[in-house]
mmCIF file of C-alpha atoms in Angstrom:
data_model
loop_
_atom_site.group_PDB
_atom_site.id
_atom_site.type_symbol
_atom_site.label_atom_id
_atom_site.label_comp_id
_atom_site.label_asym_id
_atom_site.label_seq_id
_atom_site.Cartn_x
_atom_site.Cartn_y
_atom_site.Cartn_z
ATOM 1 C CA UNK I 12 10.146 5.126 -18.672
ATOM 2 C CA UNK I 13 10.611 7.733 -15.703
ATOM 3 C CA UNK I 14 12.691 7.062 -12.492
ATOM 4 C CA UNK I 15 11.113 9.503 -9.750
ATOM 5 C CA UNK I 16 12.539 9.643 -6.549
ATOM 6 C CA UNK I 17 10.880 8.956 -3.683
ATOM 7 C CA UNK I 18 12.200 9.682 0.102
ATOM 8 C CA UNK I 19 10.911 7.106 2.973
ATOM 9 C CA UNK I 20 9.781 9.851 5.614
ATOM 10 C CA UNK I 21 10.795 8.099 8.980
ATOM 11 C CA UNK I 22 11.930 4.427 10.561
ATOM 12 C CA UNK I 23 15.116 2.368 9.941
ATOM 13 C CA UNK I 24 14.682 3.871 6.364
ATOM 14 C CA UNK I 25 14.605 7.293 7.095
ATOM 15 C CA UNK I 26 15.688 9.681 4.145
ATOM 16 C CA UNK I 27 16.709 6.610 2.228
ATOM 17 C CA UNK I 28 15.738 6.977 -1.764
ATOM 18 C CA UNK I 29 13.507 4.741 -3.642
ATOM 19 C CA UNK I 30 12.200 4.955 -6.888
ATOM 20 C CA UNK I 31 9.163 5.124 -9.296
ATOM 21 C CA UNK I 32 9.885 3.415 -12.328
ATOM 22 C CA UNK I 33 6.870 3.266 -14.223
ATOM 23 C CA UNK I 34 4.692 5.537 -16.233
ATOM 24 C CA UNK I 35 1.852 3.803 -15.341
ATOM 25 C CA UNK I 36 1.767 4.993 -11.359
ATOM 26 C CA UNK I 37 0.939 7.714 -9.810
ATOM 27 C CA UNK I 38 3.791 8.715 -6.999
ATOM 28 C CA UNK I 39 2.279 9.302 -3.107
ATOM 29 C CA UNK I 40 3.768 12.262 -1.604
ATOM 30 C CA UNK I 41 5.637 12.773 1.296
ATOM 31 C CA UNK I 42 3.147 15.123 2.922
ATOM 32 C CA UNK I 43 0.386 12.205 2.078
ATOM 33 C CA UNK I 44 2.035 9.506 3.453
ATOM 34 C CA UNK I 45 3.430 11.105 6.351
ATOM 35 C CA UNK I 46 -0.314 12.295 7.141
ATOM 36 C CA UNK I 47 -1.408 8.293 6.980
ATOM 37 C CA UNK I 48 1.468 7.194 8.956
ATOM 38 C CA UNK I 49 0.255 10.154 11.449
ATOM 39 C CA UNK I 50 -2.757 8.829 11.248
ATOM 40 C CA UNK I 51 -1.895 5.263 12.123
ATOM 41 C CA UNK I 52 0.545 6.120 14.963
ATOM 42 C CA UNK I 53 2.503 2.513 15.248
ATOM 43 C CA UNK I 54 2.604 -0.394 12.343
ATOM 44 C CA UNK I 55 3.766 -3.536 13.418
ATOM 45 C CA UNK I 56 2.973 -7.525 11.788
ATOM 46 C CA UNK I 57 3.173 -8.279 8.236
ATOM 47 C CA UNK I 58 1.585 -6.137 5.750
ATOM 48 C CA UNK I 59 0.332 -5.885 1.667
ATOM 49 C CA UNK I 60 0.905 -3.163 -0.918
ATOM 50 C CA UNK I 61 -1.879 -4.191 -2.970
ATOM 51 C CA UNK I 62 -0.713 -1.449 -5.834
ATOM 52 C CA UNK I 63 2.066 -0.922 -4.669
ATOM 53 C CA UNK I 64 3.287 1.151 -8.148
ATOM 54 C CA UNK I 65 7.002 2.109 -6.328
ATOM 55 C CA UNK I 66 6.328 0.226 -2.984
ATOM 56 C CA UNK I 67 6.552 3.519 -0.839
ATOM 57 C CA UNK I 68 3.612 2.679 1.227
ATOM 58 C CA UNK I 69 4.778 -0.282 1.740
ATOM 59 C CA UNK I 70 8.461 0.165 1.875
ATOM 60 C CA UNK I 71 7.388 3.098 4.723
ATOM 61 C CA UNK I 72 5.443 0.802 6.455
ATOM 62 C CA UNK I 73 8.444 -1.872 6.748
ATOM 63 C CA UNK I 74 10.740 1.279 7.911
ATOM 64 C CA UNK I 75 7.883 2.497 10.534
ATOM 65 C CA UNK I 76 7.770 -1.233 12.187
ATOM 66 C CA UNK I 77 6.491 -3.908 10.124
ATOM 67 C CA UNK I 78 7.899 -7.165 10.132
ATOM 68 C CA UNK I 79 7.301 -8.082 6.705
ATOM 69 C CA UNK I 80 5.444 -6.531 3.536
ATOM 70 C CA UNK I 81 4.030 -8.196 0.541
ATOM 71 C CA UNK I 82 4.002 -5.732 -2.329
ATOM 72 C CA UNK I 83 2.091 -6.471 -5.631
ATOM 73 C CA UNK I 84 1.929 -4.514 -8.894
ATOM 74 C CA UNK I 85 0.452 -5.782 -12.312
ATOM 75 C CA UNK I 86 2.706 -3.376 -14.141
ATOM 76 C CA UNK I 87 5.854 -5.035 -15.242
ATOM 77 C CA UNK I 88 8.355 -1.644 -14.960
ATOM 78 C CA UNK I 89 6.797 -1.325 -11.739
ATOM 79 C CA UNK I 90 7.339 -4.593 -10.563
ATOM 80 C CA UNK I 91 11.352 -4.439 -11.435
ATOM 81 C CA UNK I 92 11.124 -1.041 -9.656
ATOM 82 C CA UNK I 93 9.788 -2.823 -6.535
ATOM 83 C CA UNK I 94 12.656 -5.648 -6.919
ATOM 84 C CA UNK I 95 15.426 -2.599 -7.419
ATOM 85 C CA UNK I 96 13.910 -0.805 -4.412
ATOM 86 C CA UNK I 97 13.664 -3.609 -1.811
ATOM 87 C CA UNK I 98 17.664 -4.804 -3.187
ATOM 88 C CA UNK I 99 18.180 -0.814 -2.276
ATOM 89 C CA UNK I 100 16.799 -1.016 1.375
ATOM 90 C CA UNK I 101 17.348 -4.662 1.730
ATOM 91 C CA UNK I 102 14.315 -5.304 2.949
ATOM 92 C CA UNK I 103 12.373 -8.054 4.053
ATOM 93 C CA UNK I 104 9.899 -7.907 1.393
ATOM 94 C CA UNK I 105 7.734 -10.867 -0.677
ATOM 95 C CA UNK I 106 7.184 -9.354 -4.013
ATOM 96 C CA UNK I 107 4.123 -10.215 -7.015
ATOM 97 C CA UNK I 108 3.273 -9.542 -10.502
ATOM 98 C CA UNK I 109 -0.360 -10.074 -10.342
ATOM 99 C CA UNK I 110 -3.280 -8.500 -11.426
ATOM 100 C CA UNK I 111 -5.216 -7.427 -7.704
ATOM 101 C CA UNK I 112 -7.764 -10.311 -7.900
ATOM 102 C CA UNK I 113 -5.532 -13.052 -8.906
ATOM 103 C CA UNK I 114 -3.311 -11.551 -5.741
ATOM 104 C CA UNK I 115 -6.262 -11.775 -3.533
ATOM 105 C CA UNK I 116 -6.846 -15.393 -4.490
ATOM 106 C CA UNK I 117 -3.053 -16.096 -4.431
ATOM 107 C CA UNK I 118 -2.571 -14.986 -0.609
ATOM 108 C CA UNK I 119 -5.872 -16.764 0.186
ATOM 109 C CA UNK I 120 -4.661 -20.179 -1.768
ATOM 110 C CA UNK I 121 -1.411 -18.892 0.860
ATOM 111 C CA UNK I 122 -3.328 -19.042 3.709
ATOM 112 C CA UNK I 123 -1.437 -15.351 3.960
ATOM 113 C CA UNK I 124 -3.358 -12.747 6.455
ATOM 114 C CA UNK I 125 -2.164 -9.401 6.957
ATOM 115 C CA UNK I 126 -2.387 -6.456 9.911
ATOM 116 C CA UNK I 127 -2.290 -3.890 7.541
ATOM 117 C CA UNK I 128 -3.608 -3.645 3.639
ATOM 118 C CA UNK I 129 -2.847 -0.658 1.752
ATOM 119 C CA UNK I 130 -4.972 0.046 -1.314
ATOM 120 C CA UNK I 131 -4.046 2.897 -4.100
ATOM 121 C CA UNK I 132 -5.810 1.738 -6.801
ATOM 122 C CA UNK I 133 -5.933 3.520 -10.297
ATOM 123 C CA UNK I 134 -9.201 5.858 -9.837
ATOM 124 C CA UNK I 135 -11.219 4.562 -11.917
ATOM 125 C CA UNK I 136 -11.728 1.647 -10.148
ATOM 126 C CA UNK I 137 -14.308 1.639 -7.919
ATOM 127 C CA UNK I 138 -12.773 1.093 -4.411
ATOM 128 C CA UNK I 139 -15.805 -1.080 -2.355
ATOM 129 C CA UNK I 140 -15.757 -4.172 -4.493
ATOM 130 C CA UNK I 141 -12.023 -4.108 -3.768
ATOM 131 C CA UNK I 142 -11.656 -3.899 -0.220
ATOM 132 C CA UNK I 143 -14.992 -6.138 0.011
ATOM 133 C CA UNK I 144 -12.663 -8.650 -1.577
ATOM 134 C CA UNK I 145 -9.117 -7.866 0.205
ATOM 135 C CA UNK I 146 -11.032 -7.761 3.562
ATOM 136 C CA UNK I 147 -10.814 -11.190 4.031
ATOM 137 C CA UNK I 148 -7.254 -11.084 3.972
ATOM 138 C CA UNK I 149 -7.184 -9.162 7.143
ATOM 139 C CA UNK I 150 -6.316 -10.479 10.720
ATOM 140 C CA UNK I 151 -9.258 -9.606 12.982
ATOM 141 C CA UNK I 152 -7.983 -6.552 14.058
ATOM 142 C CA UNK I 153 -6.517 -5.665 10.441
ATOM 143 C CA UNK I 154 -6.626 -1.858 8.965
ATOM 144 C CA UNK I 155 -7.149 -1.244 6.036
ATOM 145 C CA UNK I 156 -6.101 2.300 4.245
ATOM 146 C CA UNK I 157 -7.526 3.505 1.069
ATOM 147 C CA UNK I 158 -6.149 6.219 -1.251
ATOM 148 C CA UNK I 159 -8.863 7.324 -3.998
ATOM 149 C CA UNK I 160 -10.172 10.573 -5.500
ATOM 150 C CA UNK I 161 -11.351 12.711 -2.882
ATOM 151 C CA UNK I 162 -15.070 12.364 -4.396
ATOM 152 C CA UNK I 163 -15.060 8.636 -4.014
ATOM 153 C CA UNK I 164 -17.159 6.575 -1.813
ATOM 154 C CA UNK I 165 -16.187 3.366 -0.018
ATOM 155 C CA UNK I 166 -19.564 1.368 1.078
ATOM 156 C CA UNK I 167 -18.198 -1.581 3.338
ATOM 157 C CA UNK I 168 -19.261 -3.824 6.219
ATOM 158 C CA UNK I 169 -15.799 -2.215 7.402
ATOM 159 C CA UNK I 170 -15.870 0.188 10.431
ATOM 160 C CA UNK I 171 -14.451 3.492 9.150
ATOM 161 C CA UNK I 172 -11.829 4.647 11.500
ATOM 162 C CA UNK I 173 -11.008 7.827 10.147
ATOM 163 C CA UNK I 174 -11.294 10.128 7.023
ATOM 164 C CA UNK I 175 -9.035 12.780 5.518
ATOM 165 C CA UNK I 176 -9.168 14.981 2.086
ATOM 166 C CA UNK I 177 -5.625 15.731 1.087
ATOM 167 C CA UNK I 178 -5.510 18.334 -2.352
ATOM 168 C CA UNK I 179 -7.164 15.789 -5.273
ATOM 169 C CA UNK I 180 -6.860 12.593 -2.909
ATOM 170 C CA UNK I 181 -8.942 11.131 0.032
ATOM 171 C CA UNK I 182 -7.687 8.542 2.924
ATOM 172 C CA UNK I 183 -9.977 6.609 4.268
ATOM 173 C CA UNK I 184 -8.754 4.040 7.515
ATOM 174 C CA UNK I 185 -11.266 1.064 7.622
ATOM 175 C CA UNK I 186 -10.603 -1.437 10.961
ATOM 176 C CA UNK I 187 -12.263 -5.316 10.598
#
C-alpha cells in the first residue's frame, strides 16, 4: 500500500499534510484543486466527498470554509486513510465505507442535504447517471463539481456553471 502526500493548498489547513493511502485512488493535484477552489471563490455549509479516495477535496473544502464534510470511499485502505487524515487535521468530518449508491440512499434515509457535492469517480464510470442520482442530495442552490476524463460528457437537468480541461482531467461545476 502507498502513503502519498498530499498538501491542503489554503484555509485553516493551509500547508498541512494529508495522505493517500490506497492503491486504488488516483491523487488530485495541487494545481487541480487549487484551479476548482478558484473556480468556486467561497465554500461555506456542509459538504460530501462522494470518492473521496484521500479526502483532499473534501478536507480542502473544510479548510476553505465549510462547516462540515461527509467523506465516503468504498475502498477499505482508503477509508482508514480518511479516518488517519481527519484525526491529523482534527476536523469536523462524518466519515463512510459505502459503495456510492448505497451512500446516496444512506444520506437520503438521513434526511442529509449538502451545499456542495464533489464527485471523482473512477473513469470508467459514466458520470450522468451519478450526479442524476447525487443531485437530489443537493440544497436548492447546491454545486456540484465533477472530475472525469477530459473526453467525458455529463448530460444533466443540471445548469452547467462552468467548464475547464486540466492535462488528462476535465472539471465541470453543475448549480441545481
Amino acid at each position: 500500500m502507498k502513503k502519498v502526500p498530499l498538501k491542503i493548498i489554503a484555509g485553516k489547513y493551509k500547508q498541512k499534510t494529508i495522505y493517500s493511502y490506497s492503491d486504488g485512488t488516483r491523487e488530485t493535484s495541487h494545481l487541480v484543486r487549487g484551479a476548482v477552489f478558484n473556480m468556486l471563490f467561497q465554500v461555506s455549509g456542509v459538504g460530501l466527498d462522494l470518492f473521496a479516495g484521500s479526502g483532499a477535496y473534501g478536507f480542502e473544502a473544510l479548510s476553505r470554509g465549510l462547516n462540515q464534510v461527509y467523506l465516503n470511499d468504498i475502498d477499505k485502505d482508503a477509508y482508514q486513510g480518511l479516518i488517519a487524515n481527519k484525526t491529523l487535521l482534527n476536523a469536523d468530518a462524518v466519515i463512510t465505507n459505502l459503495d456510492f449508491d448505497k451512500a446516496i440512499e444512506y444520506f437520503k434515509n438521513s434526511e442529509v442535504t449538502f451545499d456542495y457535492i464533489f464527485l471523482d469517480p473512477p473513469y470508467d464510470m459514466p458520470i450522468s447517471p451519478i450526479v442524476e442520482s447525487v443531485s437530489t442530495l443537493l440544497k436548492a442552490d447546491g454545486t456540484i463539481v465533477c472530475e472525469v476524463e477530459k473526453q467525458s460528457i455529463c448530460q444533466t437537468s443540471l445548469s452547467l456553471q462552468k467548464e475547464r480541461i486540466h492535462g488528462i482531467k476535465k472539471i465541470i461545476i453543475l448549480k441545481k
